[in-house]
């Protein structure tokens, strides 16, 4: 435990500065705000490669080349998505309805950054906070302090160059549980953007400060029999091998009908996927998932198949793309049916479409409620049936789910590194979180009377003998 | 840029325009010529101020801490700046007129 005498003044200082910056921010107009956001985007984009290498070096997770792409998404694609968004003053005006909407900043935001995306999520949260005129405090993962702080520093210098308020971006150079908790519950904090493990997200929710959190994923991918199988397999591998599977929307389990199982297996093998035997499944299960907590083992997160296999005490060819485990069921007794942010996939072959949907539901409800689901199909009826039966904020179709759910590359949902999981994931939204979620929207409402209400004889509302039908007859008369 | 009026009873700082980081640094420098403890009251007249930076707010907070809340008066602020002062709860550290 960190000494309270150190924690409290440090936190007070951070919050005092953030509060001053937030107050200054309220005076900026849209043009001044956009100038800051553009400057920060450019600086982040210009440093995408060095930051990616730093992140990979410091955490030992994933691949630096893929982290470059993550940084591009977080800077270029996010910027493109938000640059024309109105976030200051009047943002909409409906004269007919008499409603005018005014955007106001929320105030200081605490941005919790996961170890899996330490620079991209930092860039992303800074851009959306500044666009909405909110000062932001970056709380890095303990294992990625250097790279997240460097990303924040680069963005801060660029922001100041564009005349942003001093202290509009701050970051913790030392992360302790006490410091994080003191910040989370600070009365001057307006919002927590919590991306990270379940425990951290839960403590953010418990802090009493409004929180936009994310839930865990366990993404099923259904290759329906009308799908273009070689294409589907190729796309799944593009997704699952990306940064060694560290994106929470990456596929976790493949579901196929038995009629196409041989073709699917052949296509995976053609692309260097390694199908584990029963003994290897047992060995891998032991090291992938902690049997007591049921959580994934952090030491295999974002590691290559060869390294993971070595840790599990078996060997695979050096060019192995992913490890695939054919499982007999879903649940705690089958550890590899849980979410693992590594190039490991579960595999299920079932009799028919209905059984496939049931299998996907089981996977979806085994730790991934509200997150994302994926389907490869050329039958729109089946796609929609699949979607209706999933409890998922994003149902990605014929698309690599890692990149698809994040948005902006393969589809037109908002690019985001904070994917809302709805109430199923204990979140307030299923949206891809972006700048518009960081605004308080005021509504000016001009008088526009409800004609039917005023024409209705008010006495009917007080007459116990009048049914709802009687009232509606009166209410809708001559309308 | 800024004017200062001093009497035995008070020091009045008449500010104008945009009080950004640079202007705040200038004010800090200029205030150094005064012995702030010697004035019963220090007044910041903000009649012609259109913008205040966090650095300027920091200056007020620092002076208030040094000489005491009761001696600091901020007056003639416009609505935008009044809101800024409310956000940072400056009524706790100075008198806003």
mmCIF file of C-alpha atoms in Angstrom, chain B residues 5-89:
data_model
loop_
_atom_site.group_PDB
_atom_site.id
_atom_site.type_symbol
_atom_site.label_atom_id
_atom_site.label_comp_id
_atom_site.label_asym_id
_atom_site.label_seq_id
_atom_site.Cartn_x
_atom_site.Cartn_y
_atom_site.Cartn_z
ATOM 1 C CA UNK B 5 -3.568 51.421 -9.204
ATOM 2 C CA UNK B 6 -2.284 51.473 -5.712
ATOM 3 C CA UNK B 7 -3.539 53.339 -2.702
ATOM 4 C CA UNK B 8 -2.806 52.663 0.940
ATOM 5 C CA UNK B 9 -6.183 50.843 1.033
ATOM 6 C CA UNK B 10 -5.844 48.668 -2.046
ATOM 7 C CA UNK B 11 -4.013 47.446 -5.111
ATOM 8 C CA UNK B 12 -6.264 47.304 -8.202
ATOM 9 C CA UNK B 13 -5.098 45.305 -11.198
ATOM 10 C CA UNK B 14 -6.990 46.418 -14.302
ATOM 11 C CA UNK B 15 -6.769 43.605 -16.813
ATOM 12 C CA UNK B 16 -7.932 43.406 -20.395
ATOM 13 C CA UNK B 17 -8.165 41.103 -23.386
ATOM 14 C CA UNK B 18 -7.195 37.466 -23.425
ATOM 15 C CA UNK B 19 -5.365 36.361 -20.274
ATOM 16 C CA UNK B 20 -3.604 33.369 -21.788
ATOM 17 C CA UNK B 21 -0.401 31.667 -20.664
ATOM 18 C CA UNK B 22 1.853 34.484 -21.881
ATOM 19 C CA UNK B 23 -0.313 37.208 -20.361
ATOM 20 C CA UNK B 24 -0.399 35.265 -17.107
ATOM 21 C CA UNK B 25 3.392 35.097 -17.022
ATOM 22 C CA UNK B 26 3.503 38.855 -17.605
ATOM 23 C CA UNK B 27 1.078 39.466 -14.745
ATOM 24 C CA UNK B 28 3.148 37.252 -12.449
ATOM 25 C CA UNK B 29 6.232 39.311 -13.297
ATOM 26 C CA UNK B 30 4.455 42.607 -12.841
ATOM 27 C CA UNK B 31 2.950 41.654 -9.503
ATOM 28 C CA UNK B 32 6.425 40.926 -8.174
ATOM 29 C CA UNK B 33 7.055 44.691 -7.913
ATOM 30 C CA UNK B 34 4.394 44.930 -5.194
ATOM 31 C CA UNK B 35 4.468 43.746 -1.649
ATOM 32 C CA UNK B 36 1.098 42.061 -1.770
ATOM 33 C CA UNK B 37 0.998 41.559 1.994
ATOM 34 C CA UNK B 38 1.014 45.318 2.485
ATOM 35 C CA UNK B 39 -2.406 45.916 0.871
ATOM 36 C CA UNK B 40 -5.576 45.386 2.832
ATOM 37 C CA UNK B 41 -7.315 44.460 -0.432
ATOM 38 C CA UNK B 42 -6.175 43.266 -3.878
ATOM 39 C CA UNK B 43 -8.724 43.838 -6.626
ATOM 40 C CA UNK B 44 -8.709 42.253 -10.080
ATOM 41 C CA UNK B 45 -10.895 44.354 -12.352
ATOM 42 C CA UNK B 46 -11.917 42.099 -15.234
ATOM 43 C CA UNK B 47 -14.215 44.505 -17.083
ATOM 44 C CA UNK B 48 -12.417 44.150 -20.408
ATOM 45 C CA UNK B 49 -11.224 40.570 -20.039
ATOM 46 C CA UNK B 50 -12.594 38.139 -22.634
ATOM 47 C CA UNK B 51 -10.727 34.940 -21.727
ATOM 48 C CA UNK B 52 -8.888 33.519 -18.730
ATOM 49 C CA UNK B 53 -6.411 30.667 -18.836
ATOM 50 C CA UNK B 54 -5.822 28.039 -16.208
ATOM 51 C CA UNK B 55 -2.462 29.752 -15.513
ATOM 52 C CA UNK B 56 -4.245 32.947 -14.528
ATOM 53 C CA UNK B 57 -6.584 30.982 -12.285
ATOM 54 C CA UNK B 58 -3.465 29.442 -10.769
ATOM 55 C CA UNK B 59 -2.095 32.924 -10.014
ATOM 56 C CA UNK B 60 -5.269 33.921 -8.167
ATOM 57 C CA UNK B 61 -5.247 30.652 -6.239
ATOM 58 C CA UNK B 62 -1.613 31.177 -5.248
ATOM 59 C CA UNK B 63 -2.124 34.780 -4.111
ATOM 60 C CA UNK B 64 -5.240 33.823 -2.194
ATOM 61 C CA UNK B 65 -3.277 31.131 -0.396
ATOM 62 C CA UNK B 66 -0.566 33.643 0.486
ATOM 63 C CA UNK B 67 -2.578 36.680 1.594
ATOM 64 C CA UNK B 68 -5.919 35.107 2.477
ATOM 65 C CA UNK B 69 -9.304 34.826 0.784
ATOM 66 C CA UNK B 70 -10.781 37.956 2.371
ATOM 67 C CA UNK B 71 -8.210 40.214 0.729
ATOM 68 C CA UNK B 72 -8.915 39.132 -2.856
ATOM 69 C CA UNK B 73 -11.706 40.644 -4.921
ATOM 70 C CA UNK B 74 -12.493 39.762 -8.524
ATOM 71 C CA UNK B 75 -14.945 42.186 -10.063
ATOM 72 C CA UNK B 76 -16.739 43.049 -13.295
ATOM 73 C CA UNK B 77 -16.442 39.578 -14.816
ATOM 74 C CA UNK B 78 -18.570 38.686 -17.839
ATOM 75 C CA UNK B 79 -20.911 35.686 -17.836
ATOM 76 C CA UNK B 80 -18.474 33.320 -19.541
ATOM 77 C CA UNK B 81 -15.740 34.039 -17.022
ATOM 78 C CA UNK B 82 -18.169 33.930 -14.103
ATOM 79 C CA UNK B 83 -19.023 30.372 -15.178
ATOM 80 C CA UNK B 84 -15.311 29.529 -15.302
ATOM 81 C CA UNK B 85 -14.892 30.825 -11.755
ATOM 82 C CA UNK B 86 -17.913 28.831 -10.600
ATOM 83 C CA UNK B 87 -16.569 25.624 -12.200
ATOM 84 C CA UNK B 88 -13.355 25.913 -10.198
ATOM 85 C CA UNK B 89 -15.296 26.979 -7.105
#
